[in-house]
């Protein structure tokens, strides 16, 4: 099976340039090595015969392939018929990696297998990073929709000297990324990921209420032990710890956004006792709720 290219955002991938090419019978896609940018190929007619790193692909109508910036790709055969394709160069300025699809699906949704931090462990106003998978080779679910976007990108290229057009191109390119990524998710999440996500949704909706593993299990129709196992795999913690982190995260927002006292904030995020809230907050953040708030209070010297 073709590999998966997974990148961490932000930052989002950056559009560079695109176009379309008609390859005659016997013509070939150019062979290149370490070109420094990703090259997306979308065939609308005919077939391109392209290989990369020892794997050969037939990119037929309705299929897309992403050639990597750090690899050798080559044409292993000339076109047997007149072939039309769109191409698009883009760059990922942040972290990215390549993995086999089987490995990707095994780790789907598993925080413990990633380098990025669990969002519930970040400061209140920190941007939350996330990963986006792109199939290196895929049959498109809606090929014409993707081609329409690429045609619009090409048309906008005539006015590339305008900053507003460059911005619009970047916005349109994110639609290309979304369509490519959606090709991976057609099979849906794994059963463990689905269970963990349902449990997390329940906890987010009921985080102010006393925690009950039994109530959680009855609500989403899974045994509490299985839920705990799934959440440990996907989020790296038990339901109770997930809930505690969520409550502390909500408390940090209230400490920054309101003038409510600590006792009332504790109550609003689901703690019965302010002292226990302060102890949990201090253990997790390294300072008390009051000192956390004071860090962001401006005082005139």
PDB file of C-alpha atoms in Angstrom, residues 3-202:
ATOM      1  CA  UNK A   3       2.747   5.501   2.206  1.00  0.00           C
ATOM      2  CA  UNK A   4       1.064   8.278   4.175  1.00  0.00           C
ATOM      3  CA  UNK A   5       2.594  11.741   4.470  1.00  0.00           C
ATOM      4  CA  UNK A   6       1.677  13.211   7.857  1.00  0.00           C
ATOM      5  CA  UNK A   7       2.402  16.824   8.800  1.00  0.00           C
ATOM      6  CA  UNK A   8       1.950  18.823  11.986  1.00  0.00           C
ATOM      7  CA  UNK A   9       0.076  22.135  11.870  1.00  0.00           C
ATOM      8  CA  UNK A  10       0.456  24.999  12.457  1.00  0.00           C
ATOM      9  CA  UNK A  11       1.985  26.067  10.157  1.00  0.00           C
ATOM     10  CA  UNK A  12      -0.197  24.942   7.296  1.00  0.00           C
ATOM     11  CA  UNK A  13       1.343  23.839   3.969  1.00  0.00           C
ATOM     12  CA  UNK A  14       2.233  26.708   1.659  1.00  0.00           C
ATOM     13  CA  UNK A  15       1.109  26.951  -1.969  1.00  0.00           C
ATOM     14  CA  UNK A  16       3.834  27.871  -4.458  1.00  0.00           C
ATOM     15  CA  UNK A  17       2.682  27.451  -8.072  1.00  0.00           C
ATOM     16  CA  UNK A  18       0.494  25.201 -10.228  1.00  0.00           C
ATOM     17  CA  UNK A  19      -0.360  24.471 -13.827  1.00  0.00           C
ATOM     18  CA  UNK A  20      -1.544  21.840 -16.279  1.00  0.00           C
ATOM     19  CA  UNK A  21       0.347  19.775 -18.859  1.00  0.00           C
ATOM     20  CA  UNK A  22      -0.552  17.693 -21.878  1.00  0.00           C
ATOM     21  CA  UNK A  23       1.838  14.776 -22.384  1.00  0.00           C
ATOM     22  CA  UNK A  24       1.837  13.208 -25.868  1.00  0.00           C
ATOM     23  CA  UNK A  25       1.984   9.490 -26.613  1.00  0.00           C
ATOM     24  CA  UNK A  26       5.451   8.308 -25.689  1.00  0.00           C
ATOM     25  CA  UNK A  27       6.067  11.371 -23.515  1.00  0.00           C
ATOM     26  CA  UNK A  28       7.177  11.027 -19.917  1.00  0.00           C
ATOM     27  CA  UNK A  29       6.937  12.897 -16.652  1.00  0.00           C
ATOM     28  CA  UNK A  30      10.393  14.392 -15.932  1.00  0.00           C
ATOM     29  CA  UNK A  31      12.750  12.442 -13.674  1.00  0.00           C
ATOM     30  CA  UNK A  32      14.099  14.548 -10.811  1.00  0.00           C
ATOM     31  CA  UNK A  33      15.991  14.182  -7.545  1.00  0.00           C
ATOM     32  CA  UNK A  34      15.609  16.209  -4.320  1.00  0.00           C
ATOM     33  CA  UNK A  35      13.594  19.030  -5.923  1.00  0.00           C
ATOM     34  CA  UNK A  36      12.943  20.623  -2.532  1.00  0.00           C
ATOM     35  CA  UNK A  37       9.141  20.942  -2.892  1.00  0.00           C
ATOM     36  CA  UNK A  38       6.195  18.578  -2.885  1.00  0.00           C
ATOM     37  CA  UNK A  39       4.700  17.953  -6.326  1.00  0.00           C
ATOM     38  CA  UNK A  40       1.003  17.030  -6.491  1.00  0.00           C
ATOM     39  CA  UNK A  41      -0.097  15.327  -9.730  1.00  0.00           C
ATOM     40  CA  UNK A  42      -3.790  14.920 -10.625  1.00  0.00           C
ATOM     41  CA  UNK A  43      -4.531  13.103 -13.882  1.00  0.00           C
ATOM     42  CA  UNK A  44      -7.713  14.033 -15.764  1.00  0.00           C
ATOM     43  CA  UNK A  45      -7.110  11.984 -18.909  1.00  0.00           C
ATOM     44  CA  UNK A  46      -4.831   9.070 -19.750  1.00  0.00           C
ATOM     45  CA  UNK A  47      -2.125   7.725 -17.443  1.00  0.00           C
ATOM     46  CA  UNK A  48       1.259   8.764 -16.070  1.00  0.00           C
ATOM     47  CA  UNK A  49       3.751   6.028 -15.199  1.00  0.00           C
ATOM     48  CA  UNK A  50       5.772   7.413 -12.314  1.00  0.00           C
ATOM     49  CA  UNK A  51       8.000   5.741  -9.745  1.00  0.00           C
ATOM     50  CA  UNK A  52       9.530   6.950  -6.515  1.00  0.00           C
ATOM     51  CA  UNK A  53      11.971   5.220  -4.186  1.00  0.00           C
ATOM     52  CA  UNK A  54      11.547   1.851  -5.910  1.00  0.00           C
ATOM     53  CA  UNK A  55       7.726   1.912  -6.065  1.00  0.00           C
ATOM     54  CA  UNK A  56       5.981   2.274  -9.420  1.00  0.00           C
ATOM     55  CA  UNK A  57       2.551   3.876  -9.800  1.00  0.00           C
ATOM     56  CA  UNK A  58       0.042   4.131 -12.622  1.00  0.00           C
ATOM     57  CA  UNK A  59      -1.639   7.505 -12.095  1.00  0.00           C
ATOM     58  CA  UNK A  60      -4.827   7.176 -14.116  1.00  0.00           C
ATOM     59  CA  UNK A  61      -7.814   9.497 -14.527  1.00  0.00           C
ATOM     60  CA  UNK A  62      -9.294  10.460 -11.160  1.00  0.00           C
ATOM     61  CA  UNK A  63      -6.146   9.569  -9.221  1.00  0.00           C
ATOM     62  CA  UNK A  64      -3.655  11.815  -7.437  1.00  0.00           C
ATOM     63  CA  UNK A  65      -0.062  11.366  -6.337  1.00  0.00           C
ATOM     64  CA  UNK A  66       2.260  13.472  -4.184  1.00  0.00           C
ATOM     65  CA  UNK A  67       5.945  13.305  -5.081  1.00  0.00           C
ATOM     66  CA  UNK A  68       8.209  14.013  -2.124  1.00  0.00           C
ATOM     67  CA  UNK A  69      10.788  16.833  -2.032  1.00  0.00           C
ATOM     68  CA  UNK A  70      13.566  14.607  -0.666  1.00  0.00           C
ATOM     69  CA  UNK A  71      13.310  11.634  -3.032  1.00  0.00           C
ATOM     70  CA  UNK A  72      14.114  10.463  -6.527  1.00  0.00           C
ATOM     71  CA  UNK A  73      11.097  10.159  -8.785  1.00  0.00           C
ATOM     72  CA  UNK A  74      11.198   8.998 -12.369  1.00  0.00           C
ATOM     73  CA  UNK A  75       9.098   7.925 -15.339  1.00  0.00           C
ATOM     74  CA  UNK A  76       9.456   4.192 -15.845  1.00  0.00           C
ATOM     75  CA  UNK A  77       7.393   4.145 -19.045  1.00  0.00           C
ATOM     76  CA  UNK A  78       6.145   6.581 -21.686  1.00  0.00           C
ATOM     77  CA  UNK A  79       2.458   7.503 -21.942  1.00  0.00           C
ATOM     78  CA  UNK A  80       0.467   5.020 -24.051  1.00  0.00           C
ATOM     79  CA  UNK A  81      -2.112   7.684 -24.853  1.00  0.00           C
ATOM     80  CA  UNK A  82      -2.333  11.453 -24.785  1.00  0.00           C
ATOM     81  CA  UNK A  83      -2.389  12.333 -21.086  1.00  0.00           C
ATOM     82  CA  UNK A  84      -3.603  15.498 -19.382  1.00  0.00           C
ATOM     83  CA  UNK A  85      -2.703  16.261 -15.789  1.00  0.00           C
ATOM     84  CA  UNK A  86      -2.666  19.120 -13.311  1.00  0.00           C
ATOM     85  CA  UNK A  87       0.397  19.715 -11.160  1.00  0.00           C
ATOM     86  CA  UNK A  88       0.881  21.777  -8.028  1.00  0.00           C
ATOM     87  CA  UNK A  89       4.032  22.575  -6.065  1.00  0.00           C
ATOM     88  CA  UNK A  90       3.736  23.204  -2.337  1.00  0.00           C
ATOM     89  CA  UNK A  91       5.932  23.208   0.714  1.00  0.00           C
ATOM     90  CA  UNK A  92       5.436  22.090   4.307  1.00  0.00           C
ATOM     91  CA  UNK A  93       7.356  24.508   6.508  1.00  0.00           C
ATOM     92  CA  UNK A  94       6.727  22.584   9.724  1.00  0.00           C
ATOM     93  CA  UNK A  95       7.374  18.989  10.722  1.00  0.00           C
ATOM     94  CA  UNK A  96       6.342  16.123   8.460  1.00  0.00           C
ATOM     95  CA  UNK A  97       7.063  12.424   8.178  1.00  0.00           C
ATOM     96  CA  UNK A  98       6.305   9.450   5.942  1.00  0.00           C
ATOM     97  CA  UNK A  99       4.907   6.160   7.220  1.00  0.00           C
ATOM     98  CA  UNK A 100       3.268   3.070   5.842  1.00  0.00           C
ATOM     99  CA  UNK A 101      -0.528   3.193   5.875  1.00  0.00           C
ATOM    100  CA  UNK A 102      -0.732   0.173   8.179  1.00  0.00           C
ATOM    101  CA  UNK A 103       1.441   1.953  10.766  1.00  0.00           C
ATOM    102  CA  UNK A 104      -0.609   5.133  10.411  1.00  0.00           C
ATOM    103  CA  UNK A 105      -3.890   3.320  11.027  1.00  0.00           C
ATOM    104  CA  UNK A 106      -2.478   1.485  14.036  1.00  0.00           C
ATOM    105  CA  UNK A 107      -1.539   4.815  15.600  1.00  0.00           C
ATOM    106  CA  UNK A 108      -4.654   6.676  14.468  1.00  0.00           C
ATOM    107  CA  UNK A 109      -5.632   9.112  17.185  1.00  0.00           C
ATOM    108  CA  UNK A 110      -2.941   7.822  19.545  1.00  0.00           C
ATOM    109  CA  UNK A 111      -1.374  10.780  21.398  1.00  0.00           C
ATOM    110  CA  UNK A 112       1.280   8.580  22.967  1.00  0.00           C
ATOM    111  CA  UNK A 113       2.691   7.799  19.508  1.00  0.00           C
ATOM    112  CA  UNK A 114       3.075  11.457  18.509  1.00  0.00           C
ATOM    113  CA  UNK A 115       5.610  14.116  19.265  1.00  0.00           C
ATOM    114  CA  UNK A 116       3.047  16.906  19.715  1.00  0.00           C
ATOM    115  CA  UNK A 117       1.655  17.537  23.178  1.00  0.00           C
ATOM    116  CA  UNK A 118      -1.795  16.667  24.419  1.00  0.00           C
ATOM    117  CA  UNK A 119      -3.823  19.902  24.016  1.00  0.00           C
ATOM    118  CA  UNK A 120      -5.178  19.554  27.553  1.00  0.00           C
ATOM    119  CA  UNK A 121      -1.623  19.937  28.889  1.00  0.00           C
ATOM    120  CA  UNK A 122      -0.897  23.246  27.138  1.00  0.00           C
ATOM    121  CA  UNK A 123      -1.132  26.804  28.521  1.00  0.00           C
ATOM    122  CA  UNK A 124      -4.558  28.445  28.308  1.00  0.00           C
ATOM    123  CA  UNK A 125      -3.864  30.477  25.181  1.00  0.00           C
ATOM    124  CA  UNK A 126      -1.404  28.203  23.407  1.00  0.00           C
ATOM    125  CA  UNK A 127      -2.214  27.242  19.808  1.00  0.00           C
ATOM    126  CA  UNK A 128      -3.030  23.546  19.706  1.00  0.00           C
ATOM    127  CA  UNK A 129      -1.056  21.578  17.143  1.00  0.00           C
ATOM    128  CA  UNK A 130      -2.644  18.750  15.203  1.00  0.00           C
ATOM    129  CA  UNK A 131      -1.582  16.281  12.555  1.00  0.00           C
ATOM    130  CA  UNK A 132      -2.976  15.977   9.036  1.00  0.00           C
ATOM    131  CA  UNK A 133      -2.461  12.851   6.899  1.00  0.00           C
ATOM    132  CA  UNK A 134      -2.112  12.976   3.126  1.00  0.00           C
ATOM    133  CA  UNK A 135      -2.171   9.852   0.955  1.00  0.00           C
ATOM    134  CA  UNK A 136       0.854   9.739  -1.307  1.00  0.00           C
ATOM    135  CA  UNK A 137      -1.240   7.939  -3.936  1.00  0.00           C
ATOM    136  CA  UNK A 138      -5.045   7.754  -3.955  1.00  0.00           C
ATOM    137  CA  UNK A 139      -8.219   7.498  -5.973  1.00  0.00           C
ATOM    138  CA  UNK A 140     -10.082  10.747  -5.405  1.00  0.00           C
ATOM    139  CA  UNK A 141     -13.604  10.638  -3.993  1.00  0.00           C
ATOM    140  CA  UNK A 142     -14.597  13.801  -5.925  1.00  0.00           C
ATOM    141  CA  UNK A 143     -11.989  14.279  -8.659  1.00  0.00           C
ATOM    142  CA  UNK A 144     -13.882  16.999 -10.533  1.00  0.00           C
ATOM    143  CA  UNK A 145     -14.252  19.046  -7.362  1.00  0.00           C
ATOM    144  CA  UNK A 146     -10.496  18.971  -6.817  1.00  0.00           C
ATOM    145  CA  UNK A 147      -9.801  19.773 -10.474  1.00  0.00           C
ATOM    146  CA  UNK A 148     -12.151  22.769 -10.287  1.00  0.00           C
ATOM    147  CA  UNK A 149     -10.174  24.177  -7.354  1.00  0.00           C
ATOM    148  CA  UNK A 150      -6.881  23.585  -9.148  1.00  0.00           C
ATOM    149  CA  UNK A 151      -8.225  25.312 -12.269  1.00  0.00           C
ATOM    150  CA  UNK A 152      -9.150  28.328 -10.142  1.00  0.00           C
ATOM    151  CA  UNK A 153      -5.649  28.356  -8.646  1.00  0.00           C
ATOM    152  CA  UNK A 154      -4.140  28.327 -12.132  1.00  0.00           C
ATOM    153  CA  UNK A 155      -6.409  31.158 -13.277  1.00  0.00           C
ATOM    154  CA  UNK A 156      -5.469  33.274 -10.267  1.00  0.00           C
ATOM    155  CA  UNK A 157      -1.833  32.816 -11.240  1.00  0.00           C
ATOM    156  CA  UNK A 158      -2.298  35.461 -13.934  1.00  0.00           C
ATOM    157  CA  UNK A 159      -2.689  38.059 -11.171  1.00  0.00           C
ATOM    158  CA  UNK A 160      -0.016  36.719  -8.844  1.00  0.00           C
ATOM    159  CA  UNK A 161       1.482  40.208  -8.487  1.00  0.00           C
ATOM    160  CA  UNK A 162      -1.457  41.189  -6.262  1.00  0.00           C
ATOM    161  CA  UNK A 163      -1.161  40.386  -2.550  1.00  0.00           C
ATOM    162  CA  UNK A 164      -4.911  39.771  -2.284  1.00  0.00           C
ATOM    163  CA  UNK A 165      -4.634  37.095  -4.973  1.00  0.00           C
ATOM    164  CA  UNK A 166      -1.775  35.365  -3.165  1.00  0.00           C
ATOM    165  CA  UNK A 167      -3.910  35.234  -0.033  1.00  0.00           C
ATOM    166  CA  UNK A 168      -6.844  33.787  -1.963  1.00  0.00           C
ATOM    167  CA  UNK A 169      -4.562  31.149  -3.477  1.00  0.00           C
ATOM    168  CA  UNK A 170      -3.433  30.058  -0.018  1.00  0.00           C
ATOM    169  CA  UNK A 171      -7.057  29.769   1.122  1.00  0.00           C
ATOM    170  CA  UNK A 172      -8.006  27.745  -1.958  1.00  0.00           C
ATOM    171  CA  UNK A 173      -4.986  25.495  -1.475  1.00  0.00           C
ATOM    172  CA  UNK A 174      -6.229  24.511   1.975  1.00  0.00           C
ATOM    173  CA  UNK A 175      -9.324  23.130   0.226  1.00  0.00           C
ATOM    174  CA  UNK A 176      -6.981  20.957  -1.863  1.00  0.00           C
ATOM    175  CA  UNK A 177      -5.333  19.695   1.321  1.00  0.00           C
ATOM    176  CA  UNK A 178      -8.717  18.952   2.923  1.00  0.00           C
ATOM    177  CA  UNK A 179      -9.903  16.965  -0.094  1.00  0.00           C
ATOM    178  CA  UNK A 180      -6.713  14.915  -0.206  1.00  0.00           C
ATOM    179  CA  UNK A 181      -6.817  14.221   3.527  1.00  0.00           C
ATOM    180  CA  UNK A 182     -10.485  13.206   3.323  1.00  0.00           C
ATOM    181  CA  UNK A 183      -9.499  10.373   0.973  1.00  0.00           C
ATOM    182  CA  UNK A 184      -7.847   8.630   3.932  1.00  0.00           C
ATOM    183  CA  UNK A 185     -10.787   8.959   6.300  1.00  0.00           C
ATOM    184  CA  UNK A 186     -13.366   7.209   4.132  1.00  0.00           C
ATOM    185  CA  UNK A 187     -13.005   4.000   6.140  1.00  0.00           C
ATOM    186  CA  UNK A 188     -13.714   5.863   9.381  1.00  0.00           C
ATOM    187  CA  UNK A 189     -11.789   5.754  12.662  1.00  0.00           C
ATOM    188  CA  UNK A 190     -10.763   2.539  14.385  1.00  0.00           C
ATOM    189  CA  UNK A 191     -13.190   1.088  16.995  1.00  0.00           C
ATOM    190  CA  UNK A 192     -10.839   2.161  19.812  1.00  0.00           C
ATOM    191  CA  UNK A 193     -10.575   5.713  18.464  1.00  0.00           C
ATOM    192  CA  UNK A 194     -14.347   5.921  18.042  1.00  0.00           C
ATOM    193  CA  UNK A 195     -14.906   4.784  21.622  1.00  0.00           C
ATOM    194  CA  UNK A 196     -12.337   7.217  23.022  1.00  0.00           C
ATOM    195  CA  UNK A 197     -13.734  10.127  21.018  1.00  0.00           C
ATOM    196  CA  UNK A 198     -17.281   9.416  22.205  1.00  0.00           C
ATOM    197  CA  UNK A 199     -16.072   9.244  25.792  1.00  0.00           C
ATOM    198  CA  UNK A 200     -14.178  12.528  25.410  1.00  0.00           C
ATOM    199  CA  UNK A 201     -17.269  14.197  23.952  1.00  0.00           C
ATOM    200  CA  UNK A 202     -19.341  12.997  26.908  1.00  0.00           C
TER     201      UNK A 202
END
